[in-house]
JSON list of C-alpha atoms in Angstrom, two decimals:
[
{"chain": "A", "resi": 1, "resn": "UNK", "atom": "CA", "xyz": [361.80, 47.60, 107.45]},
{"chain": "A", "resi": 2, "resn": "UNK", "atom": "CA", "xyz": [358.41, 48.96, 106.39]},
{"chain": "A", "resi": 3, "resn": "UNK", "atom": "CA", "xyz": [357.80, 52.56, 105.26]},
{"chain": "A", "resi": 4, "resn": "UNK", "atom": "CA", "xyz": [355.76, 54.36, 107.82]},
{"chain": "A", "resi": 5, "resn": "UNK", "atom": "CA", "xyz": [352.96, 56.19, 107.11]},
{"chain": "A", "resi": 6, "resn": "UNK", "atom": "CA", "xyz": [350.31, 58.55, 109.20]},
{"chain": "A", "resi": 7, "resn": "UNK", "atom": "CA", "xyz": [346.98, 59.56, 108.25]},
{"chain": "A", "resi": 8, "resn": "UNK", "atom": "CA", "xyz": [346.08, 62.58, 109.75]},
{"chain": "A", "resi": 9, "resn": "UNK", "atom": "CA", "xyz": [341.96, 63.69, 108.95]},
{"chain": "A", "resi": 10, "resn": "UNK", "atom": "CA", "xyz": [338.95, 63.76, 111.39]},
{"chain": "A", "resi": 11, "resn": "UNK", "atom": "CA", "xyz": [336.95, 61.87, 108.84]},
{"chain": "A", "resi": 12, "resn": "UNK", "atom": "CA", "xyz": [336.74, 58.22, 110.06]},
{"chain": "A", "resi": 13, "resn": "UNK", "atom": "CA", "xyz": [335.65, 57.04, 106.19]},
{"chain": "A", "resi": 14, "resn": "UNK", "atom": "CA", "xyz": [339.17, 58.68, 104.83]},
{"chain": "A", "resi": 15, "resn": "UNK", "atom": "CA", "xyz": [340.82, 57.22, 107.41]},
{"chain": "A", "resi": 16, "resn": "UNK", "atom": "CA", "xyz": [339.45, 53.34, 107.08]},
{"chain": "A", "resi": 17, "resn": "UNK", "atom": "CA", "xyz": [339.96, 54.43, 103.13]},
{"chain": "A", "resi": 18, "resn": "UNK", "atom": "CA", "xyz": [343.38, 54.21, 103.70]},
{"chain": "A", "resi": 19, "resn": "UNK", "atom": "CA", "xyz": [343.47, 51.50, 106.23]},
{"chain": "A", "resi": 20, "resn": "UNK", "atom": "CA", "xyz": [341.60, 48.92, 103.58]},
{"chain": "A", "resi": 21, "resn": "UNK", "atom": "CA", "xyz": [344.10, 50.20, 100.90]},
{"chain": "A", "resi": 22, "resn": "UNK", "atom": "CA", "xyz": [347.11, 49.42, 102.21]},
{"chain": "A", "resi": 23, "resn": "UNK", "atom": "CA", "xyz": [346.29, 46.40, 104.31]},
{"chain": "A", "resi": 24, "resn": "UNK", "atom": "CA", "xyz": [348.06, 44.09, 101.97]},
{"chain": "A", "resi": 25, "resn": "UNK", "atom": "CA", "xyz": [351.17, 46.30, 101.20]},
{"chain": "A", "resi": 26, "resn": "UNK", "atom": "CA", "xyz": [354.45, 46.81, 103.15]},
{"chain": "A", "resi": 27, "resn": "UNK", "atom": "CA", "xyz": [353.68, 49.92, 104.59]},
{"chain": "A", "resi": 28, "resn": "UNK", "atom": "CA", "xyz": [353.19, 50.60, 108.21]},
{"chain": "A", "resi": 29, "resn": "UNK", "atom": "CA", "xyz": [350.19, 52.63, 108.60]},
{"chain": "A", "resi": 30, "resn": "UNK", "atom": "CA", "xyz": [349.02, 54.60, 111.39]},
{"chain": "A", "resi": 31, "resn": "UNK", "atom": "CA", "xyz": [345.72, 56.97, 111.73]},
{"chain": "A", "resi": 32, "resn": "UNK", "atom": "CA", "xyz": [345.06, 60.08, 113.80]},
{"chain": "A", "resi": 33, "resn": "UNK", "atom": "CA", "xyz": [341.66, 61.93, 113.94]},
{"chain": "A", "resi": 34, "resn": "UNK", "atom": "CA", "xyz": [342.85, 65.44, 114.47]},
{"chain": "A", "resi": 35, "resn": "UNK", "atom": "CA", "xyz": [345.99, 67.39, 114.22]},
{"chain": "A", "resi": 36, "resn": "UNK", "atom": "CA", "xyz": [346.81, 67.60, 117.94]},
{"chain": "A", "resi": 37, "resn": "UNK", "atom": "CA", "xyz": [346.77, 63.63, 117.94]},
{"chain": "A", "resi": 38, "resn": "UNK", "atom": "CA", "xyz": [348.99, 63.15, 114.77]},
{"chain": "A", "resi": 39, "resn": "UNK", "atom": "CA", "xyz": [351.25, 65.89, 116.28]},
{"chain": "A", "resi": 40, "resn": "UNK", "atom": "CA", "xyz": [351.70, 63.80, 119.48]},
{"chain": "A", "resi": 41, "resn": "UNK", "atom": "CA", "xyz": [352.11, 60.51, 117.36]},
{"chain": "A", "resi": 42, "resn": "UNK", "atom": "CA", "xyz": [354.95, 62.39, 115.33]},
{"chain": "A", "resi": 43, "resn": "UNK", "atom": "CA", "xyz": [356.96, 63.17, 118.31]},
{"chain": "A", "resi": 44, "resn": "UNK", "atom": "CA", "xyz": [356.93, 59.85, 119.39]},
{"chain": "A", "resi": 45, "resn": "UNK", "atom": "CA", "xyz": [357.62, 58.14, 115.82]},
{"chain": "A", "resi": 46, "resn": "UNK", "atom": "CA", "xyz": [359.69, 58.65, 112.78]},
{"chain": "A", "resi": 47, "resn": "UNK", "atom": "CA", "xyz": [356.90, 58.78, 109.88]},
{"chain": "A", "resi": 48, "resn": "UNK", "atom": "CA", "xyz": [358.15, 58.55, 105.73]},
{"chain": "A", "resi": 49, "resn": "UNK", "atom": "CA", "xyz": [354.90, 59.91, 104.93]},
{"chain": "A", "resi": 50, "resn": "UNK", "atom": "CA", "xyz": [352.26, 62.24, 106.87]},
{"chain": "A", "resi": 51, "resn": "UNK", "atom": "CA", "xyz": [349.20, 62.15, 104.93]},
{"chain": "A", "resi": 52, "resn": "UNK", "atom": "CA", "xyz": [347.17, 65.70, 105.82]},
{"chain": "A", "resi": 53, "resn": "UNK", "atom": "CA", "xyz": [343.92, 66.88, 105.78]},
{"chain": "A", "resi": 54, "resn": "UNK", "atom": "CA", "xyz": [343.18, 70.64, 105.89]},
{"chain": "A", "resi": 55, "resn": "UNK", "atom": "CA", "xyz": [339.96, 70.98, 106.96]},
{"chain": "A", "resi": 56, "resn": "UNK", "atom": "CA", "xyz": [339.86, 70.19, 110.76]},
{"chain": "A", "resi": 57, "resn": "UNK", "atom": "CA", "xyz": [338.50, 70.82, 114.29]},
{"chain": "A", "resi": 58, "resn": "UNK", "atom": "CA", "xyz": [340.96, 72.12, 117.18]},
{"chain": "A", "resi": 59, "resn": "UNK", "atom": "CA", "xyz": [343.86, 72.95, 114.45]},
{"chain": "A", "resi": 60, "resn": "UNK", "atom": "CA", "xyz": [343.39, 73.21, 111.01]},
{"chain": "A", "resi": 61, "resn": "UNK", "atom": "CA", "xyz": [345.98, 71.41, 108.58]},
{"chain": "A", "resi": 62, "resn": "UNK", "atom": "CA", "xyz": [348.03, 74.57, 108.34]},
{"chain": "A", "resi": 63, "resn": "UNK", "atom": "CA", "xyz": [348.76, 74.98, 111.67]},
{"chain": "A", "resi": 64, "resn": "UNK", "atom": "CA", "xyz": [349.63, 70.97, 111.91]},
{"chain": "A", "resi": 65, "resn": "UNK", "atom": "CA", "xyz": [351.85, 71.54, 108.72]},
{"chain": "A", "resi": 66, "resn": "UNK", "atom": "CA", "xyz": [353.33, 74.55, 110.33]},
{"chain": "A", "resi": 67, "resn": "UNK", "atom": "CA", "xyz": [353.96, 72.43, 113.55]},
{"chain": "A", "resi": 68, "resn": "UNK", "atom": "CA", "xyz": [355.14, 69.09, 111.59]},
{"chain": "A", "resi": 69, "resn": "UNK", "atom": "CA", "xyz": [358.25, 70.92, 110.28]},
{"chain": "A", "resi": 70, "resn": "UNK", "atom": "CA", "xyz": [359.30, 71.93, 113.65]},
{"chain": "A", "resi": 71, "resn": "UNK", "atom": "CA", "xyz": [358.98, 68.26, 114.69]},
{"chain": "A", "resi": 72, "resn": "UNK", "atom": "CA", "xyz": [360.50, 66.72, 111.82]},
{"chain": "A", "resi": 73, "resn": "UNK", "atom": "CA", "xyz": [361.73, 69.31, 108.42]},
{"chain": "A", "resi": 74, "resn": "UNK", "atom": "CA", "xyz": [362.00, 66.03, 106.35]},
{"chain": "A", "resi": 75, "resn": "UNK", "atom": "CA", "xyz": [359.12, 64.03, 106.69]},
{"chain": "A", "resi": 76, "resn": "UNK", "atom": "CA", "xyz": [357.20, 63.75, 103.34]},
{"chain": "A", "resi": 77, "resn": "UNK", "atom": "CA", "xyz": [353.82, 65.68, 103.52]},
{"chain": "A", "resi": 78, "resn": "UNK", "atom": "CA", "xyz": [350.79, 65.37, 101.17]},
{"chain": "A", "resi": 79, "resn": "UNK", "atom": "CA", "xyz": [348.11, 67.23, 101.28]},
{"chain": "A", "resi": 80, "resn": "UNK", "atom": "CA", "xyz": [344.43, 65.78, 100.50]},
{"chain": "A", "resi": 81, "resn": "UNK", "atom": "CA", "xyz": [341.45, 68.01, 101.07]},
{"chain": "A", "resi": 82, "resn": "UNK", "atom": "CA", "xyz": [338.39, 69.34, 99.23]},
{"chain": "A", "resi": 83, "resn": "UNK", "atom": "CA", "xyz": [338.78, 72.97, 100.64]},
{"chain": "A", "resi": 84, "resn": "UNK", "atom": "CA", "xyz": [342.39, 73.56, 99.40]},
{"chain": "A", "resi": 85, "resn": "UNK", "atom": "CA", "xyz": [341.40, 77.14, 98.13]},
{"chain": "A", "resi": 86, "resn": "UNK", "atom": "CA", "xyz": [341.09, 79.02, 101.24]},
{"chain": "A", "resi": 87, "resn": "UNK", "atom": "CA", "xyz": [344.25, 77.49, 102.33]},
{"chain": "A", "resi": 88, "resn": "UNK", "atom": "CA", "xyz": [346.28, 77.93, 99.75]},
{"chain": "A", "resi": 89, "resn": "UNK", "atom": "CA", "xyz": [348.26, 81.47, 100.41]},
{"chain": "A", "resi": 90, "resn": "UNK", "atom": "CA", "xyz": [349.46, 79.84, 103.63]},
{"chain": "A", "resi": 91, "resn": "UNK", "atom": "CA", "xyz": [350.53, 76.89, 102.25]},
{"chain": "A", "resi": 92, "resn": "UNK", "atom": "CA", "xyz": [352.65, 78.59, 99.45]},
{"chain": "A", "resi": 93, "resn": "UNK", "atom": "CA", "xyz": [354.15, 80.32, 102.77]},
{"chain": "A", "resi": 94, "resn": "UNK", "atom": "CA", "xyz": [355.00, 76.96, 104.56]},
{"chain": "A", "resi": 95, "resn": "UNK", "atom": "CA", "xyz": [355.61, 74.34, 102.04]},
{"chain": "A", "resi": 96, "resn": "UNK", "atom": "CA", "xyz": [356.36, 75.97, 98.69]},
{"chain": "A", "resi": 97, "resn": "UNK", "atom": "CA", "xyz": [353.55, 74.56, 97.24]},
{"chain": "A", "resi": 98, "resn": "UNK", "atom": "CA", "xyz": [354.71, 74.17, 93.31]},
{"chain": "A", "resi": 99, "resn": "UNK", "atom": "CA", "xyz": [351.53, 73.09, 91.74]},
{"chain": "A", "resi": 100, "resn": "UNK", "atom": "CA", "xyz": [347.99, 72.13, 92.41]},
{"chain": "A", "resi": 101, "resn": "UNK", "atom": "CA", "xyz": [346.61, 69.44, 90.74]},
{"chain": "A", "resi": 102, "resn": "UNK", "atom": "CA", "xyz": [344.52, 65.85, 91.00]},
{"chain": "A", "resi": 103, "resn": "UNK", "atom": "CA", "xyz": [346.58, 63.03, 91.46]},
{"chain": "A", "resi": 104, "resn": "UNK", "atom": "CA", "xyz": [345.88, 59.44, 91.92]},
{"chain": "A", "resi": 105, "resn": "UNK", "atom": "CA", "xyz": [346.28, 57.34, 95.41]},
{"chain": "A", "resi": 106, "resn": "UNK", "atom": "CA", "xyz": [348.62, 54.89, 93.87]},
{"chain": "A", "resi": 107, "resn": "UNK", "atom": "CA", "xyz": [351.25, 57.72, 93.11]},
{"chain": "A", "resi": 108, "resn": "UNK", "atom": "CA", "xyz": [350.95, 58.84, 96.26]},
{"chain": "A", "resi": 109, "resn": "UNK", "atom": "CA", "xyz": [352.08, 55.65, 97.71]},
{"chain": "A", "resi": 110, "resn": "UNK", "atom": "CA", "xyz": [354.74, 54.81, 95.09]},
{"chain": "A", "resi": 111, "resn": "UNK", "atom": "CA", "xyz": [356.43, 58.04, 95.71]},
{"chain": "A", "resi": 112, "resn": "UNK", "atom": "CA", "xyz": [356.92, 56.88, 99.38]},
{"chain": "A", "resi": 113, "resn": "UNK", "atom": "CA", "xyz": [358.20, 53.52, 98.33]},
{"chain": "A", "resi": 114, "resn": "UNK", "atom": "CA", "xyz": [360.94, 55.08, 96.02]},
{"chain": "A", "resi": 115, "resn": "UNK", "atom": "CA", "xyz": [361.45, 57.75, 98.35]},
{"chain": "A", "resi": 116, "resn": "UNK", "atom": "CA", "xyz": [361.42, 60.68, 95.56]},
{"chain": "A", "resi": 117, "resn": "UNK", "atom": "CA", "xyz": [361.10, 64.02, 96.06]},
{"chain": "A", "resi": 118, "resn": "UNK", "atom": "CA", "xyz": [357.36, 65.41, 96.48]},
{"chain": "A", "resi": 119, "resn": "UNK", "atom": "CA", "xyz": [355.72, 68.53, 97.19]},
{"chain": "A", "resi": 120, "resn": "UNK", "atom": "CA", "xyz": [351.60, 68.58, 98.76]},
{"chain": "A", "resi": 121, "resn": "UNK", "atom": "CA", "xyz": [349.44, 67.72, 96.36]},
{"chain": "A", "resi": 122, "resn": "UNK", "atom": "CA", "xyz": [345.59, 68.48, 96.56]},
{"chain": "A", "resi": 123, "resn": "UNK", "atom": "CA", "xyz": [342.89, 65.96, 95.46]},
{"chain": "A", "resi": 124, "resn": "UNK", "atom": "CA", "xyz": [339.78, 67.97, 94.41]},
{"chain": "A", "resi": 125, "resn": "UNK", "atom": "CA", "xyz": [336.17, 66.71, 93.72]}
]
C-alpha cells in the first residue's frame, strides 16, 4: 500500500511542486490550501506524513500542528517555511524541535519511505 502524504500550504506553487515531484513515486499525495482544510482531510484519512507551512491565513501552522496532534499523535510532521524564527518558541513546546537546519527534499521523502524517526525541519532561504 502506498504511503500517504498530505501537504498543507496556502501557496499553490508549493503544492504544485510537490505534486510534480511525487508524480512518479509510490507515494499518494493530497494537498490542502489551509490548515482548516488539511485538518478536515486528516479527520477522514490516515496519513504517514504531513508537510506543513507555518505562515497561513485562517489558522497558522503552529495552531494547525496542535490540532493535528489531537487527531493523530503518531503522524510524522515536517514543517517547511521561510518564516520559522517567529514561530520557533511555540513549536518547541508543541513538537520538541531538536534543531533547525536546511534539508533536501529527497531526504524528507526517503525518511517517510523508510519510516525513520524524524523531527520538524525548516527550509530557509
